[in-house]
PDB file of C-alpha atoms and ligand atoms in Angstrom:
ATOM      1  CA  UNK A  22      75.117  88.183  86.340  1.00 94.00           C
ATOM      2  CA  UNK A  23      77.792  85.877  87.756  1.00 97.00           C
ATOM      3  CA  UNK A  24      81.122  86.530  86.060  1.00 97.00           C
ATOM      4  CA  UNK A  25      84.859  86.807  86.650  1.00 98.00           C
ATOM      5  CA  UNK A  26      87.228  89.388  85.150  1.00 98.00           C
ATOM      6  CA  UNK A  27      90.727  87.995  84.996  1.00 98.00           C
ATOM      7  CA  UNK A  28      93.965  89.427  83.619  1.00 96.00           C
ATOM      8  CA  UNK A  29      97.272  91.055  84.526  1.00 95.00           C
ATOM      9  CA  UNK A  30      97.395  94.162  86.739  1.00 92.00           C
ATOM     10  CA  UNK A  31      96.448  97.313  84.828  1.00 90.00           C
ATOM     11  CA  UNK A  32      94.634  95.528  82.006  1.00 94.00           C
ATOM     12  CA  UNK A  33      91.333  97.228  82.901  1.00 92.00           C
ATOM     13  CA  UNK A  34      89.558  94.794  85.246  1.00 94.00           C
ATOM     14  CA  UNK A  35      88.774  97.553  87.724  1.00 92.00           C
ATOM     15  CA  UNK A  36      87.410  99.875  85.031  1.00 91.00           C
ATOM     16  CA  UNK A  37      85.177  97.154  83.551  1.00 96.00           C
ATOM     17  CA  UNK A  38      84.086  96.002  87.000  1.00 95.00           C
ATOM     18  CA  UNK A  39      82.979  99.536  87.884  1.00 92.00           C
ATOM     19  CA  UNK A  40      81.170 100.047  84.529  1.00 94.00           C
ATOM     20  CA  UNK A  41      79.342  96.715  84.696  1.00 95.00           C
ATOM     21  CA  UNK A  42      78.524  97.120  88.369  1.00 94.00           C
ATOM     22  CA  UNK A  43      76.961 100.553  88.018  1.00 92.00           C
ATOM     23  CA  UNK A  44      75.187 100.013  84.680  1.00 95.00           C
ATOM     24  CA  UNK A  45      73.878  96.522  85.398  1.00 95.00           C
ATOM     25  CA  UNK A  46      73.187  96.918  89.114  1.00 94.00           C
ATOM     26  CA  UNK A  47      75.436  94.010  90.052  1.00 96.00           C
ATOM     27  CA  UNK A  48      77.832  93.859  93.006  1.00 96.00           C
ATOM     28  CA  UNK A  49      81.469  94.136  91.945  1.00 96.00           C
ATOM     29  CA  UNK A  50      83.762  92.390  94.398  1.00 96.00           C
ATOM     30  CA  UNK A  51      87.364  93.497  93.944  1.00 95.00           C
ATOM     31  CA  UNK A  52      89.714  91.598  96.236  1.00 96.00           C
ATOM     32  CA  UNK A  53      92.428  94.283  95.881  1.00 93.00           C
ATOM     33  CA  UNK A  54      89.935  97.022  96.755  1.00 91.00           C
ATOM     34  CA  UNK A  55      88.659  95.077  99.786  1.00 94.00           C
ATOM     35  CA  UNK A  56      92.251  94.614 100.988  1.00 95.00           C
ATOM     36  CA  UNK A  57      92.951  98.340 100.537  1.00 91.00           C
ATOM     37  CA  UNK A  58      89.921  99.204 102.664  1.00 91.00           C
ATOM     38  CA  UNK A  59      91.075  96.789 105.376  1.00 94.00           C
ATOM     39  CA  UNK A  60      94.522  98.450 105.275  1.00 93.00           C
ATOM     40  CA  UNK A  61      92.950 101.900 105.598  1.00 89.00           C
ATOM     41  CA  UNK A  62      90.843 100.742 108.555  1.00 93.00           C
ATOM     42  CA  UNK A  63      94.002  99.211 110.087  1.00 94.00           C
ATOM     43  CA  UNK A  64      92.365  95.859 110.807  1.00 96.00           C
ATOM     44  CA  UNK A  65      94.393  92.696 111.537  1.00 95.00           C
ATOM     45  CA  UNK A  66      93.627  91.463 108.016  1.00 95.00           C
ATOM     46  CA  UNK A  67      94.728  94.825 106.606  1.00 95.00           C
ATOM     47  CA  UNK A  68      98.036  94.697 108.458  1.00 96.00           C
ATOM     48  CA  UNK A  69      98.689  91.170 107.232  1.00 97.00           C
ATOM     49  CA  UNK A  70      97.722  91.984 103.624  1.00 96.00           C
ATOM     50  CA  UNK A  71      99.870  95.122 103.558  1.00 95.00           C
ATOM     51  CA  UNK A  72     103.048  93.082 104.065  1.00 95.00           C
ATOM     52  CA  UNK A  73     102.406  91.193 100.823  1.00 95.00           C
ATOM     53  CA  UNK A  74     100.774  93.920  98.746  1.00 93.00           C
ATOM     54  CA  UNK A  75     103.617  96.393  99.265  1.00 90.00           C
ATOM     55  CA  UNK A  76     105.989  93.896  97.603  1.00 89.00           C
ATOM     56  CA  UNK A  77     103.623  92.966  94.782  1.00 90.00           C
ATOM     57  CA  UNK A  78     103.175  89.461  96.210  1.00 92.00           C
ATOM     58  CA  UNK A  79      99.946  87.556  96.700  1.00 95.00           C
ATOM     59  CA  UNK A  80      98.193  87.554 100.064  1.00 97.00           C
ATOM     60  CA  UNK A  81      98.014  83.928 101.309  1.00 98.00           C
ATOM     61  CA  UNK A  82      95.178  81.808  99.895  1.00 98.00           C
ATOM     62  CA  UNK A  83      93.546  80.972 103.251  1.00 97.00           C
ATOM     63  CA  UNK A  84      92.701  84.516 104.359  1.00 97.00           C
ATOM     64  CA  UNK A  85      91.869  85.620 100.806  1.00 98.00           C
ATOM     65  CA  UNK A  86      89.414  82.778 100.232  1.00 98.00           C
ATOM     66  CA  UNK A  87      87.780  83.338 103.611  1.00 96.00           C
ATOM     67  CA  UNK A  88      87.374  87.066 102.943  1.00 96.00           C
ATOM     68  CA  UNK A  89      85.806  86.532  99.504  1.00 97.00           C
ATOM     69  CA  UNK A  90      83.556  83.680 100.695  1.00 97.00           C
ATOM     70  CA  UNK A  91      82.135  86.011 103.349  1.00 95.00           C
ATOM     71  CA  UNK A  92      81.304  88.638 100.695  1.00 96.00           C
ATOM     72  CA  UNK A  93      79.771  86.147  98.293  1.00 97.00           C
ATOM     73  CA  UNK A  94      77.453  84.863 101.022  1.00 96.00           C
ATOM     74  CA  UNK A  95      76.011  88.327 101.763  1.00 95.00           C
ATOM     75  CA  UNK A  96      72.284  88.444 100.893  1.00 95.00           C
ATOM     76  CA  UNK A  97      72.574  91.486  98.584  1.00 95.00           C
ATOM     77  CA  UNK A  98      75.274  89.761  96.544  1.00 95.00           C
ATOM     78  CA  UNK A  99      73.158  86.628  96.303  1.00 94.00           C
ATOM     79  CA  UNK A 100      70.299  88.781  95.040  1.00 94.00           C
ATOM     80  CA  UNK A 101      72.140  90.592  92.190  1.00 94.00           C
ATOM     81  CA  UNK A 102      74.896  88.119  91.405  1.00 95.00           C
ATOM     82  CA  UNK A 103      78.523  89.258  91.220  1.00 97.00           C
ATOM     83  CA  UNK A 104      81.414  90.495  89.140  1.00 97.00           C
ATOM     84  CA  UNK A 105      84.687  89.234  90.566  1.00 98.00           C
ATOM     85  CA  UNK A 106      87.716  91.450  89.902  1.00 97.00           C
ATOM     86  CA  UNK A 107      91.112  90.121  91.009  1.00 96.00           C
ATOM     87  CA  UNK A 108      89.829  86.878  92.491  1.00 98.00           C
ATOM     88  CA  UNK A 109      90.652  84.035  91.983  1.00 98.00           C
ATOM     89  CA  UNK A 110      94.361  84.561  91.338  1.00 97.00           C
ATOM     90  CA  UNK A 111      95.604  81.006  92.036  1.00 98.00           C
ATOM     91  CA  UNK A 112      94.286  77.578  91.065  1.00 98.00           C
ATOM     92  CA  UNK A 113      93.729  76.881  94.772  1.00 98.00           C
ATOM     93  CA  UNK A 114      91.458  79.931  94.978  1.00 98.00           C
ATOM     94  CA  UNK A 115      89.644  78.840  91.803  1.00 98.00           C
ATOM     95  CA  UNK A 116      89.015  75.380  93.306  1.00 98.00           C
ATOM     96  CA  UNK A 117      87.717  76.930  96.529  1.00 98.00           C
ATOM     97  CA  UNK A 118      85.482  79.293  94.566  1.00 98.00           C
ATOM     98  CA  UNK A 119      83.880  76.361  92.716  1.00 98.00           C
ATOM     99  CA  UNK A 120      82.965  74.824  96.077  1.00 97.00           C
ATOM    100  CA  UNK A 121      81.623  78.068  97.535  1.00 97.00           C
ATOM    101  CA  UNK A 122      79.450  78.740  94.465  1.00 97.00           C
ATOM    102  CA  UNK A 123      78.170  75.155  94.336  1.00 97.00           C
ATOM    103  CA  UNK A 124      77.167  75.529  97.968  1.00 96.00           C
ATOM    104  CA  UNK A 125      75.347  78.813  97.208  1.00 95.00           C
ATOM    105  CA  UNK A 126      73.784  77.331  94.045  1.00 95.00           C
ATOM    106  CA  UNK A 127      75.218  80.239  92.047  1.00 95.00           C
ATOM    107  CA  UNK A 128      77.235  78.685  89.216  1.00 95.00           C
ATOM    108  CA  UNK A 129      79.603  80.848  87.186  1.00 97.00           C
ATOM    109  CA  UNK A 130      78.240  82.040  83.850  1.00 96.00           C
ATOM    110  CA  UNK A 131      81.395  83.222  82.175  1.00 97.00           C
ATOM    111  CA  UNK A 132      85.028  84.137  82.796  1.00 98.00           C
ATOM    112  CA  UNK A 133      86.524  86.996  80.780  1.00 98.00           C
ATOM    113  CA  UNK A 134      90.264  86.960  80.232  1.00 98.00           C
ATOM    114  CA  UNK A 135      91.354  90.533  79.444  1.00 97.00           C
ATOM    115  CA  UNK A 136      94.447  90.499  77.244  1.00 97.00           C
ATOM    116  CA  UNK A 137      96.993  93.256  76.479  1.00 95.00           C
ATOM    117  CA  UNK A 138     100.779  93.352  75.885  1.00 93.00           C
ATOM    118  CA  UNK A 139     103.133  94.179  78.785  1.00 88.00           C
ATOM    119  CA  UNK A 140     104.298  97.539  77.343  1.00 87.00           C
ATOM    120  CA  UNK A 141     100.745  98.827  77.325  1.00 89.00           C
ATOM    121  CA  UNK A 142     100.122  97.565  80.842  1.00 89.00           C
ATOM    122  CA  UNK A 143     103.247  99.163  82.280  1.00 88.00           C
ATOM    123  CA  UNK A 144     102.314 102.472  80.620  1.00 87.00           C
ATOM    124  CA  UNK A 145      98.803 102.351  82.056  1.00 87.00           C
ATOM    125  CA  UNK A 146      99.978 101.461  85.557  1.00 88.00           C
ATOM    126  CA  UNK A 147     102.687 104.099  85.613  1.00 87.00           C
ATOM    127  CA  UNK A 148     100.241 107.004  85.434  1.00 88.00           C
ATOM    128  CA  UNK A 149      97.364 105.364  87.281  1.00 88.00           C
ATOM    129  CA  UNK A 150      95.571 107.090  90.148  1.00 92.00           C
ATOM    130  CA  UNK A 151      92.541 106.013  92.141  1.00 90.00           C
ATOM    131  CA  UNK A 152      89.920 107.668  94.303  1.00 91.00           C
ATOM    132  CA  UNK A 153      90.411 106.982  98.005  1.00 87.00           C
ATOM    133  CA  UNK A 154      86.651 106.826  98.562  1.00 87.00           C
ATOM    134  CA  UNK A 155      84.729 105.435  95.567  1.00 85.00           C
ATOM    135  CA  UNK A 156      87.577 103.644  93.774  1.00 82.00           C
ATOM    136  CA  UNK A 157      87.113 105.501  90.445  1.00 87.00           C
ATOM    137  CA  UNK A 158      90.239 105.147  88.299  1.00 89.00           C
ATOM    138  CA  UNK A 159      92.138 107.942  86.526  1.00 92.00           C
ATOM    139  CA  UNK A 160      95.330 108.256  84.499  1.00 91.00           C
ATOM    140  CA  UNK A 161      97.669 111.254  84.408  1.00 91.00           C
ATOM    141  CA  UNK A 162      97.720 111.258  80.581  1.00 89.00           C
ATOM    142  CA  UNK A 163      94.842 109.099  79.292  1.00 87.00           C
ATOM    143  CA  UNK A 164      92.153 110.119  81.762  1.00 91.00           C
ATOM    144  CA  UNK A 165      93.056 113.014  84.051  1.00 95.00           C
ATOM    145  CA  UNK A 166      90.421 114.194  86.557  1.00 96.00           C
ATOM    146  CA  UNK A 167      88.743 117.542  85.791  1.00 96.00           C
ATOM    147  CA  UNK A 168      90.099 119.060  89.019  1.00 96.00           C
ATOM    148  CA  UNK A 169      93.658 117.946  89.668  1.00 94.00           C
ATOM    149  CA  UNK A 170      93.947 115.638  92.682  1.00 95.00           C
ATOM    150  CA  UNK A 171      90.193 115.184  93.192  1.00 97.00           C
ATOM    151  CA  UNK A 172      87.655 112.631  92.009  1.00 95.00           C
ATOM    152  CA  UNK A 173      85.109 113.685  89.342  1.00 96.00           C
ATOM    153  CA  UNK A 174      82.514 111.356  90.837  1.00 94.00           C
ATOM    154  CA  UNK A 175      82.655 112.058  94.583  1.00 94.00           C
ATOM    155  CA  UNK A 176      85.198 114.894  94.968  1.00 96.00           C
ATOM    156  CA  UNK A 177      87.422 112.893  97.354  1.00 95.00           C
ATOM    157  CA  UNK A 178      91.235 112.976  97.013  1.00 95.00           C
ATOM    158  CA  UNK A 179      92.792 110.693  94.398  1.00 95.00           C
ATOM    159  CA  UNK A 180      96.168 109.047  94.956  1.00 92.00           C
ATOM    160  CA  UNK A 181      98.794 106.909  93.208  1.00 90.00           C
ATOM    161  CA  UNK A 182      98.710 103.389  94.640  1.00 83.00           C
ATOM    162  CA  UNK A 183     101.864 102.506  96.545  1.00 82.00           C
ATOM    163  CA  UNK A 184     102.142  99.228  94.592  1.00 84.00           C
ATOM    164  CA  UNK A 185     102.084 101.062  91.229  1.00 86.00           C
ATOM    165  CA  UNK A 186     105.844 101.737  91.421  1.00 84.00           C
ATOM    166  CA  UNK A 187     108.047 100.339  88.570  1.00 82.00           C
ATOM    167  CA  UNK A 188     109.753  97.650  90.732  1.00 83.00           C
ATOM    168  CA  UNK A 189     106.476  96.413  92.206  1.00 88.00           C
ATOM    169  CA  UNK A 190     104.757  96.493  88.802  1.00 89.00           C
ATOM    170  CA  UNK A 191     107.379  94.102  87.407  1.00 88.00           C
ATOM    171  CA  UNK A 192     106.930  91.754  90.347  1.00 90.00           C
ATOM    172  CA  UNK A 193     103.138  91.805  89.964  1.00 91.00           C
ATOM    173  CA  UNK A 194     103.463  90.878  86.284  1.00 92.00           C
ATOM    174  CA  UNK A 195     105.779  87.996  87.199  1.00 93.00           C
ATOM    175  CA  UNK A 196     103.349  86.800  89.883  1.00 94.00           C
ATOM    176  CA  UNK A 197     100.524  86.982  87.344  1.00 95.00           C
ATOM    177  CA  UNK A 198     102.379  84.743  84.881  1.00 95.00           C
ATOM    178  CA  UNK A 199     103.357  82.234  87.517  1.00 96.00           C
ATOM    179  CA  UNK A 200     100.157  81.984  89.567  1.00 96.00           C
ATOM    180  CA  UNK A 201      97.266  83.426  87.610  1.00 96.00           C
ATOM    181  CA  UNK A 202      97.925  82.310  84.023  1.00 96.00           C
ATOM    182  CA  UNK A 203      97.139  78.696  85.097  1.00 97.00           C
ATOM    183  CA  UNK A 204      93.771  79.909  86.424  1.00 98.00           C
ATOM    184  CA  UNK A 205      92.877  81.045  82.890  1.00 98.00           C
ATOM    185  CA  UNK A 206      93.670  77.522  81.649  1.00 97.00           C
ATOM    186  CA  UNK A 207      91.509  76.113  84.450  1.00 98.00           C
ATOM    187  CA  UNK A 208      88.450  78.017  83.174  1.00 98.00           C
ATOM    188  CA  UNK A 209      89.270  77.268  79.527  1.00 98.00           C
ATOM    189  CA  UNK A 210      89.107  73.602  80.561  1.00 97.00           C
ATOM    190  CA  UNK A 211      85.621  74.168  81.987  1.00 96.00           C
ATOM    191  CA  UNK A 212      84.548  75.687  78.647  1.00 97.00           C
ATOM    192  CA  UNK A 213      83.432  79.015  80.136  1.00 97.00           C
ATOM    193  CA  UNK A 214      86.317  81.270  79.093  1.00 97.00           C
ATOM    194  CA  UNK A 215      86.055  84.236  76.698  1.00 97.00           C
ATOM    195  CA  UNK A 216      89.160  86.151  75.656  1.00 97.00           C
ATOM    196  CA  UNK A 217      88.741  89.902  75.263  1.00 97.00           C
ATOM    197  CA  UNK A 218      91.136  92.281  73.495  1.00 97.00           C
ATOM    198  CA  UNK A 219      91.720  94.864  76.232  1.00 96.00           C
ATOM    199  CA  UNK A 220      93.965  97.163  74.185  1.00 95.00           C
ATOM    200  CA  UNK A 221      90.861  99.004  72.976  1.00 95.00           C
ATOM    201  CA  UNK A 222      88.830 101.810  74.474  1.00 92.00           C
ATOM    202  CA  UNK A 223      86.995 100.862  77.708  1.00 93.00           C
ATOM    203  CA  UNK A 224      83.572 101.264  76.038  1.00 96.00           C
ATOM    204  CA  UNK A 225      84.528  98.823  73.251  1.00 97.00           C
ATOM    205  CA  UNK A 226      85.703  96.259  75.789  1.00 97.00           C
ATOM    206  CA  UNK A 227      82.508  96.800  77.772  1.00 97.00           C
ATOM    207  CA  UNK A 228      80.345  96.140  74.679  1.00 96.00           C
ATOM    208  CA  UNK A 229      82.147  92.839  74.062  1.00 95.00           C
ATOM    209  CA  UNK A 230      81.598  91.641  77.621  1.00 96.00           C
ATOM    210  CA  UNK A 231      77.940  92.652  77.681  1.00 95.00           C
ATOM    211  CA  UNK A 232      77.244  90.984  74.335  1.00 94.00           C
ATOM    212  CA  UNK A 233      78.360  87.654  75.767  1.00 89.00           C
ATOM    213  CA  UNK A 234      76.577  87.942  79.126  1.00 83.00           C
ATOM    214  CA  UNK A 235      73.151  89.206  78.067  1.00 66.00           C
TER     215      UNK A 235
HETATM  216  P1  AMP B 322      94.641  94.525  92.570  1.00 69.28           P
HETATM  217  O1  AMP B 322      93.974  95.763  93.062  1.00 69.28           O
HETATM  218  O2  AMP B 322      93.677  93.495  92.063  1.00 69.28           O
HETATM  219  O3  AMP B 322      95.763  94.801  91.593  1.00 69.28           O
HETATM  220  O4  AMP B 322      95.336  93.846  93.855  1.00 69.28           O
HETATM  221  C1  AMP B 322      96.340  94.528  94.576  1.00 69.28           C
HETATM  222  C2  AMP B 322      97.149  93.535  95.407  1.00 69.28           C
HETATM  223  O5  AMP B 322      96.293  92.889  96.368  1.00 69.28           O
HETATM  224  C3  AMP B 322      97.766  92.386  94.616  1.00 69.28           C
HETATM  225  O6  AMP B 322      99.008  92.738  94.021  1.00 69.28           O
HETATM  226  C4  AMP B 322      97.930  91.341  95.722  1.00 69.28           C
HETATM  227  O7  AMP B 322      99.032  91.646  96.551  1.00 69.28           O
HETATM  228  C5  AMP B 322      96.660  91.530  96.557  1.00 69.28           C
HETATM  229  N1  AMP B 322      95.563  90.665  96.053  1.00 69.28           N
HETATM  230  C6  AMP B 322      94.425  91.063  95.404  1.00 69.28           C
HETATM  231  N2  AMP B 322      93.647  90.010  95.091  1.00 69.28           N
HETATM  232  C7  AMP B 322      94.301  88.906  95.537  1.00 69.28           C
HETATM  233  C8  AMP B 322      94.029  87.516  95.484  1.00 69.28           C
HETATM  234  N3  AMP B 322      92.919  87.034  94.881  1.00 69.28           N
HETATM  235  N4  AMP B 322      94.932  86.669  96.058  1.00 69.28           N
HETATM  236  C9  AMP B 322      96.046  87.140  96.670  1.00 69.28           C
HETATM  237  N5  AMP B 322      96.379  88.432  96.727  1.00 69.28           N
HETATM  238  C10 AMP B 322      95.522  89.329  96.166  1.00 69.28           C
END
């Protein structure tokens, strides 16, 4: 499988990436998740990324492309293929990705644009919580963990992301419209785009994606 999940923050890319990754045995590469791990490990890249992420802005293209290229070249990713979640987010990143994949002889199969109205997205993001270890996603109302504050999957603490605050959410939606909406057009132009109604239950969305890829 070699696909991209694209869409505004909170539309369900992370949830679908995790479902597809675990059920299909494919590596899910989430640029946001990789940045968060770098921040936690206090690396130079993490410190740089933090400055942008905390304001809801995009991390510069150069370091983002380099980081994702490194992951895509790893032998285990080349073996299973990939699900990209959160990358590319600019046309420059999409161009670079085309070159990287041509070089690896791993052409994209399909790009899924997950679509939902802003009100729904803001509601989802406002109660969102994530596991600090395995990245599993919860929601205070729609999907609370069985034991408050702890992950059902690995029992590690779950937290609210610092960029899931109302001000930052609005900025992330603006950044999506300005920088990432053109990326969707880019893939439509290549004839490999599928639009998916992401207002539905995660399992329904999953079925749609799988029916197109298998
Ligand atoms: P996400 O977990 O995908 O919502 O990403 C969280 C934050 O990480 C974003 O708001 C950006 O600041 C940064 N980020 C993630 N992916 C990218 C990317 N492809 N390009 C630039 N910044 C990114």
